[in-house]
């Protein structure tokens, strides 16, 4: 009689050996138990025959020691059947660690979104995921909800390593950003067949609701003019561009002179957080400003450059903007991004439909509705007034 592995008593009687003891589940499919020492908890395996090649495929399932002894066979069998289904549908047979998953997602972003997006994800992974050798080396198929919950709680309790809140505990919004990046990498692995289920992280890496509070910082036109007056000439040009279009500061800083088509008065915005190129038809006054900025510059030159000819970036504009804000006696917390918020607010309050605002801004209608929808109340009131008889 074959050695049995489906009961605790039968497994205790097994002699330690390297090859697993096998239990047949269906034709060509087996669940196995490997016992290397008499006092070992043992490890579970799955085995199936590839019908095309005739090769025997094996997959380690783990120890399932988080469950009582009497439940482990059923848990192993369920995991083995998931793997059988995964393989039969063309899923990957190789081992893919969390490090592999993160690296693959970074390459995906760089190829399909932008180098900047990929670099940002890579920095987050290095700081908050791959800094744990144990997690980095874990096969994605071995992740558990408990492990994901532990990682999330640990991240929540760790001080941030960069940004305005550096050294402080994460805000809910910051936690969402770091979790969403890891969740996206895991989802890509799941979609591409590197694991059979997203159960481990589906319920544990959910974004915290209402974490992104409505942005309240706003500068009226007089305040914007004051800011430009107190800024250095090169910074003032950059800030004027942000005052004329609802762009992210990084997107404006990345523009080259060749992005502006003088003949059509069209500005082409390269890939930024929005994920794709977009073109904006400029009104006459705005087009003249961008034409002047591009004049006598090579197509590859920065459209808005610093005094030394280099393109602006976050580190370059942060402190000069802060100095200009203080000199102009503007509200604390005013940043370059405040100009984007202010221009979007003006567009929404002015009655432009939210879809167009979203398209120009390079964001989603949902985001516009969430942060700026309250500004539509006056527009709605005016529209309702027109219904009067």
PDB file of C-alpha atoms in Angstrom, residues 167-343:
ATOM      1  CA  UNK A 167      11.354  62.267   8.553  1.00  0.00           C
ATOM      2  CA  UNK A 168       7.682  62.372   9.517  1.00  0.00           C
ATOM      3  CA  UNK A 169       5.128  59.582   9.477  1.00  0.00           C
ATOM      4  CA  UNK A 170       3.268  59.091   6.220  1.00  0.00           C
ATOM      5  CA  UNK A 171       0.035  60.818   5.504  1.00  0.00           C
ATOM      6  CA  UNK A 172      -2.787  58.622   4.196  1.00  0.00           C
ATOM      7  CA  UNK A 173      -2.220  60.134   0.748  1.00  0.00           C
ATOM      8  CA  UNK A 174       1.497  59.258   0.810  1.00  0.00           C
ATOM      9  CA  UNK A 175       0.731  55.715   1.967  1.00  0.00           C
ATOM     10  CA  UNK A 176      -1.693  55.323  -0.927  1.00  0.00           C
ATOM     11  CA  UNK A 177       0.939  56.362  -3.469  1.00  0.00           C
ATOM     12  CA  UNK A 178       3.516  53.871  -2.202  1.00  0.00           C
ATOM     13  CA  UNK A 179       0.974  51.063  -1.912  1.00  0.00           C
ATOM     14  CA  UNK A 180      -0.511  51.727  -5.346  1.00  0.00           C
ATOM     15  CA  UNK A 181       2.898  51.423  -6.993  1.00  0.00           C
ATOM     16  CA  UNK A 182       3.533  48.006  -5.426  1.00  0.00           C
ATOM     17  CA  UNK A 183      -0.048  46.915  -6.107  1.00  0.00           C
ATOM     18  CA  UNK A 184       0.320  47.838  -9.786  1.00  0.00           C
ATOM     19  CA  UNK A 185       3.494  45.744 -10.062  1.00  0.00           C
ATOM     20  CA  UNK A 186       1.760  42.745  -8.504  1.00  0.00           C
ATOM     21  CA  UNK A 187      -1.295  43.189 -10.736  1.00  0.00           C
ATOM     22  CA  UNK A 188       0.921  43.187 -13.830  1.00  0.00           C
ATOM     23  CA  UNK A 189       2.486  39.914 -12.681  1.00  0.00           C
ATOM     24  CA  UNK A 190      -0.986  38.465 -12.142  1.00  0.00           C
ATOM     25  CA  UNK A 191      -2.248  39.602 -15.561  1.00  0.00           C
ATOM     26  CA  UNK A 192       0.795  38.105 -17.272  1.00  0.00           C
ATOM     27  CA  UNK A 193       0.329  34.699 -15.639  1.00  0.00           C
ATOM     28  CA  UNK A 194       3.168  34.760 -13.111  1.00  0.00           C
ATOM     29  CA  UNK A 195       0.735  33.809 -10.332  1.00  0.00           C
ATOM     30  CA  UNK A 196      -2.698  32.221 -10.256  1.00  0.00           C
ATOM     31  CA  UNK A 197      -4.454  34.639  -7.924  1.00  0.00           C
ATOM     32  CA  UNK A 198      -4.340  38.201  -6.600  1.00  0.00           C
ATOM     33  CA  UNK A 199      -5.931  37.114  -3.324  1.00  0.00           C
ATOM     34  CA  UNK A 200      -2.815  37.888  -1.256  1.00  0.00           C
ATOM     35  CA  UNK A 201      -2.922  41.631  -1.938  1.00  0.00           C
ATOM     36  CA  UNK A 202      -6.417  42.287  -3.316  1.00  0.00           C
ATOM     37  CA  UNK A 203      -7.897  43.185   0.057  1.00  0.00           C
ATOM     38  CA  UNK A 204      -4.727  44.280   1.860  1.00  0.00           C
ATOM     39  CA  UNK A 205      -3.360  46.999  -0.441  1.00  0.00           C
ATOM     40  CA  UNK A 206      -6.615  48.843  -1.032  1.00  0.00           C
ATOM     41  CA  UNK A 207      -6.238  52.655  -1.111  1.00  0.00           C
ATOM     42  CA  UNK A 208      -7.418  54.539   1.959  1.00  0.00           C
ATOM     43  CA  UNK A 209     -10.644  56.347   1.145  1.00  0.00           C
ATOM     44  CA  UNK A 210     -10.784  60.160   1.188  1.00  0.00           C
ATOM     45  CA  UNK A 211      -7.019  60.353   1.673  1.00  0.00           C
ATOM     46  CA  UNK A 212      -6.576  63.032  -0.972  1.00  0.00           C
ATOM     47  CA  UNK A 213      -8.206  66.056   0.526  1.00  0.00           C
ATOM     48  CA  UNK A 214      -9.407  68.873  -1.666  1.00  0.00           C
ATOM     49  CA  UNK A 215      -6.595  71.290  -2.468  1.00  0.00           C
ATOM     50  CA  UNK A 216      -7.382  74.637  -0.882  1.00  0.00           C
ATOM     51  CA  UNK A 217      -4.364  76.712  -1.947  1.00  0.00           C
ATOM     52  CA  UNK A 218      -5.407  79.338  -4.499  1.00  0.00           C
ATOM     53  CA  UNK A 219      -3.838  82.520  -5.833  1.00  0.00           C
ATOM     54  CA  UNK A 220      -5.961  85.139  -7.540  1.00  0.00           C
ATOM     55  CA  UNK A 221      -4.545  86.984 -10.549  1.00  0.00           C
ATOM     56  CA  UNK A 222      -3.237  89.877  -8.453  1.00  0.00           C
ATOM     57  CA  UNK A 223      -1.334  87.447  -6.238  1.00  0.00           C
ATOM     58  CA  UNK A 224       0.054  85.647  -9.271  1.00  0.00           C
ATOM     59  CA  UNK A 225       1.325  88.931 -10.706  1.00  0.00           C
ATOM     60  CA  UNK A 226       2.938  89.742  -7.353  1.00  0.00           C
ATOM     61  CA  UNK A 227       4.692  86.373  -7.372  1.00  0.00           C
ATOM     62  CA  UNK A 228       6.077  87.022 -10.869  1.00  0.00           C
ATOM     63  CA  UNK A 229       7.319  90.447  -9.815  1.00  0.00           C
ATOM     64  CA  UNK A 230       9.309  89.009  -6.919  1.00  0.00           C
ATOM     65  CA  UNK A 231      10.781  86.111  -8.903  1.00  0.00           C
ATOM     66  CA  UNK A 232      14.061  86.269 -10.834  1.00  0.00           C
ATOM     67  CA  UNK A 233      13.602  86.860 -14.593  1.00  0.00           C
ATOM     68  CA  UNK A 234      14.221  83.227 -15.593  1.00  0.00           C
ATOM     69  CA  UNK A 235      11.918  81.903 -12.862  1.00  0.00           C
ATOM     70  CA  UNK A 236       9.256  84.502 -13.689  1.00  0.00           C
ATOM     71  CA  UNK A 237       9.030  83.187 -17.274  1.00  0.00           C
ATOM     72  CA  UNK A 238       8.590  79.658 -15.989  1.00  0.00           C
ATOM     73  CA  UNK A 239       5.916  80.713 -13.485  1.00  0.00           C
ATOM     74  CA  UNK A 240       4.113  82.757 -16.143  1.00  0.00           C
ATOM     75  CA  UNK A 241       3.869  79.619 -18.238  1.00  0.00           C
ATOM     76  CA  UNK A 242       2.273  77.847 -15.282  1.00  0.00           C
ATOM     77  CA  UNK A 243      -0.137  80.759 -14.903  1.00  0.00           C
ATOM     78  CA  UNK A 244      -1.248  80.510 -18.535  1.00  0.00           C
ATOM     79  CA  UNK A 245      -1.779  76.743 -18.756  1.00  0.00           C
ATOM     80  CA  UNK A 246      -2.934  74.162 -16.164  1.00  0.00           C
ATOM     81  CA  UNK A 247       0.171  71.994 -16.531  1.00  0.00           C
ATOM     82  CA  UNK A 248       2.128  70.126 -13.922  1.00  0.00           C
ATOM     83  CA  UNK A 249       5.368  72.019 -13.231  1.00  0.00           C
ATOM     84  CA  UNK A 250       7.380  68.985 -14.301  1.00  0.00           C
ATOM     85  CA  UNK A 251       5.534  68.761 -17.613  1.00  0.00           C
ATOM     86  CA  UNK A 252       6.230  72.419 -18.378  1.00  0.00           C
ATOM     87  CA  UNK A 253       9.879  72.049 -17.369  1.00  0.00           C
ATOM     88  CA  UNK A 254      10.284  69.090 -19.754  1.00  0.00           C
ATOM     89  CA  UNK A 255       9.064  71.030 -22.804  1.00  0.00           C
ATOM     90  CA  UNK A 256      11.550  71.786 -25.554  1.00  0.00           C
ATOM     91  CA  UNK A 257      11.386  74.610 -28.079  1.00  0.00           C
ATOM     92  CA  UNK A 258      10.322  72.087 -30.717  1.00  0.00           C
ATOM     93  CA  UNK A 259       7.161  71.319 -28.744  1.00  0.00           C
ATOM     94  CA  UNK A 260       5.608  74.606 -29.896  1.00  0.00           C
ATOM     95  CA  UNK A 261       4.217  74.755 -33.435  1.00  0.00           C
ATOM     96  CA  UNK A 262       4.208  78.445 -34.358  1.00  0.00           C
ATOM     97  CA  UNK A 263       2.249  77.868 -37.565  1.00  0.00           C
ATOM     98  CA  UNK A 264      -0.674  76.144 -35.836  1.00  0.00           C
ATOM     99  CA  UNK A 265      -0.301  77.761 -32.388  1.00  0.00           C
ATOM    100  CA  UNK A 266      -0.268  74.273 -30.921  1.00  0.00           C
ATOM    101  CA  UNK A 267       1.765  73.120 -27.940  1.00  0.00           C
ATOM    102  CA  UNK A 268       2.594  69.422 -27.699  1.00  0.00           C
ATOM    103  CA  UNK A 269       2.880  68.132 -24.149  1.00  0.00           C
ATOM    104  CA  UNK A 270       5.055  65.035 -23.875  1.00  0.00           C
ATOM    105  CA  UNK A 271       4.314  62.057 -21.675  1.00  0.00           C
ATOM    106  CA  UNK A 272       3.913  63.076 -18.059  1.00  0.00           C
ATOM    107  CA  UNK A 273       1.782  61.656 -15.274  1.00  0.00           C
ATOM    108  CA  UNK A 274      -1.128  61.556 -17.732  1.00  0.00           C
ATOM    109  CA  UNK A 275       0.660  58.762 -19.574  1.00  0.00           C
ATOM    110  CA  UNK A 276       0.442  59.978 -23.168  1.00  0.00           C
ATOM    111  CA  UNK A 277       1.207  62.923 -25.430  1.00  0.00           C
ATOM    112  CA  UNK A 278      -1.448  65.571 -25.883  1.00  0.00           C
ATOM    113  CA  UNK A 279      -1.755  68.772 -27.911  1.00  0.00           C
ATOM    114  CA  UNK A 280      -3.219  72.078 -26.758  1.00  0.00           C
ATOM    115  CA  UNK A 281      -4.446  74.745 -29.161  1.00  0.00           C
ATOM    116  CA  UNK A 282      -3.316  78.069 -27.686  1.00  0.00           C
ATOM    117  CA  UNK A 283      -5.209  81.368 -27.792  1.00  0.00           C
ATOM    118  CA  UNK A 284      -3.468  84.278 -29.513  1.00  0.00           C
ATOM    119  CA  UNK A 285      -1.978  85.962 -26.415  1.00  0.00           C
ATOM    120  CA  UNK A 286      -0.714  82.699 -24.940  1.00  0.00           C
ATOM    121  CA  UNK A 287       0.687  81.612 -28.315  1.00  0.00           C
ATOM    122  CA  UNK A 288       2.696  84.840 -28.541  1.00  0.00           C
ATOM    123  CA  UNK A 289       4.196  84.171 -25.112  1.00  0.00           C
ATOM    124  CA  UNK A 290       5.295  80.652 -26.113  1.00  0.00           C
ATOM    125  CA  UNK A 291       6.530  81.882 -29.505  1.00  0.00           C
ATOM    126  CA  UNK A 292       8.768  84.384 -27.747  1.00  0.00           C
ATOM    127  CA  UNK A 293      10.036  81.680 -25.360  1.00  0.00           C
ATOM    128  CA  UNK A 294      10.966  79.416 -28.303  1.00  0.00           C
ATOM    129  CA  UNK A 295      12.552  82.163 -30.443  1.00  0.00           C
ATOM    130  CA  UNK A 296      16.116  81.488 -31.664  1.00  0.00           C
ATOM    131  CA  UNK A 297      16.299  78.166 -29.804  1.00  0.00           C
ATOM    132  CA  UNK A 298      17.182  74.792 -31.216  1.00  0.00           C
ATOM    133  CA  UNK A 299      14.214  72.372 -31.238  1.00  0.00           C
ATOM    134  CA  UNK A 300      15.879  70.248 -28.549  1.00  0.00           C
ATOM    135  CA  UNK A 301      16.650  73.188 -26.227  1.00  0.00           C
ATOM    136  CA  UNK A 302      14.555  73.716 -23.064  1.00  0.00           C
ATOM    137  CA  UNK A 303      11.585  75.947 -23.805  1.00  0.00           C
ATOM    138  CA  UNK A 304      11.987  77.495 -20.354  1.00  0.00           C
ATOM    139  CA  UNK A 305      15.557  77.486 -19.146  1.00  0.00           C
ATOM    140  CA  UNK A 306      17.348  78.728 -16.067  1.00  0.00           C
ATOM    141  CA  UNK A 307      19.853  81.533 -16.329  1.00  0.00           C
ATOM    142  CA  UNK A 308      22.608  78.965 -16.898  1.00  0.00           C
ATOM    143  CA  UNK A 309      20.716  77.434 -19.832  1.00  0.00           C
ATOM    144  CA  UNK A 310      19.714  74.260 -18.013  1.00  0.00           C
ATOM    145  CA  UNK A 311      16.124  73.048 -17.820  1.00  0.00           C
ATOM    146  CA  UNK A 312      14.143  73.607 -14.641  1.00  0.00           C
ATOM    147  CA  UNK A 313      13.479  70.723 -12.302  1.00  0.00           C
ATOM    148  CA  UNK A 314      11.904  70.331  -8.876  1.00  0.00           C
ATOM    149  CA  UNK A 315      15.167  70.825  -7.002  1.00  0.00           C
ATOM    150  CA  UNK A 316      16.009  73.901  -9.047  1.00  0.00           C
ATOM    151  CA  UNK A 317      12.719  75.771  -8.610  1.00  0.00           C
ATOM    152  CA  UNK A 318      11.813  74.732  -5.037  1.00  0.00           C
ATOM    153  CA  UNK A 319      13.818  77.272  -3.027  1.00  0.00           C
ATOM    154  CA  UNK A 320      13.655  80.182  -5.513  1.00  0.00           C
ATOM    155  CA  UNK A 321       9.856  79.822  -5.555  1.00  0.00           C
ATOM    156  CA  UNK A 322       9.782  79.756  -1.764  1.00  0.00           C
ATOM    157  CA  UNK A 323      11.876  82.932  -1.640  1.00  0.00           C
ATOM    158  CA  UNK A 324       9.567  84.660  -4.137  1.00  0.00           C
ATOM    159  CA  UNK A 325       6.507  83.571  -2.137  1.00  0.00           C
ATOM    160  CA  UNK A 326       7.966  85.056   1.041  1.00  0.00           C
ATOM    161  CA  UNK A 327       8.953  88.282  -0.739  1.00  0.00           C
ATOM    162  CA  UNK A 328       5.454  88.603  -2.206  1.00  0.00           C
ATOM    163  CA  UNK A 329       3.942  87.882   1.235  1.00  0.00           C
ATOM    164  CA  UNK A 330       1.760  85.109  -0.141  1.00  0.00           C
ATOM    165  CA  UNK A 331       0.107  82.388   1.998  1.00  0.00           C
ATOM    166  CA  UNK A 332       2.357  79.761   3.569  1.00  0.00           C
ATOM    167  CA  UNK A 333       2.383  76.562   1.606  1.00  0.00           C
ATOM    168  CA  UNK A 334       2.264  78.285  -1.789  1.00  0.00           C
ATOM    169  CA  UNK A 335       4.332  76.318  -4.298  1.00  0.00           C
ATOM    170  CA  UNK A 336       4.770  76.083  -8.049  1.00  0.00           C
ATOM    171  CA  UNK A 337       1.960  73.503  -8.039  1.00  0.00           C
ATOM    172  CA  UNK A 338      -0.374  76.107  -6.522  1.00  0.00           C
ATOM    173  CA  UNK A 339      -0.395  77.834  -9.912  1.00  0.00           C
ATOM    174  CA  UNK A 340      -1.701  74.667 -11.572  1.00  0.00           C
ATOM    175  CA  UNK A 341      -4.447  74.428  -8.969  1.00  0.00           C
ATOM    176  CA  UNK A 342      -5.302  78.086  -9.468  1.00  0.00           C
ATOM    177  CA  UNK A 343      -5.564  77.858 -13.256  1.00  0.00           C
TER     178      UNK A 343
END
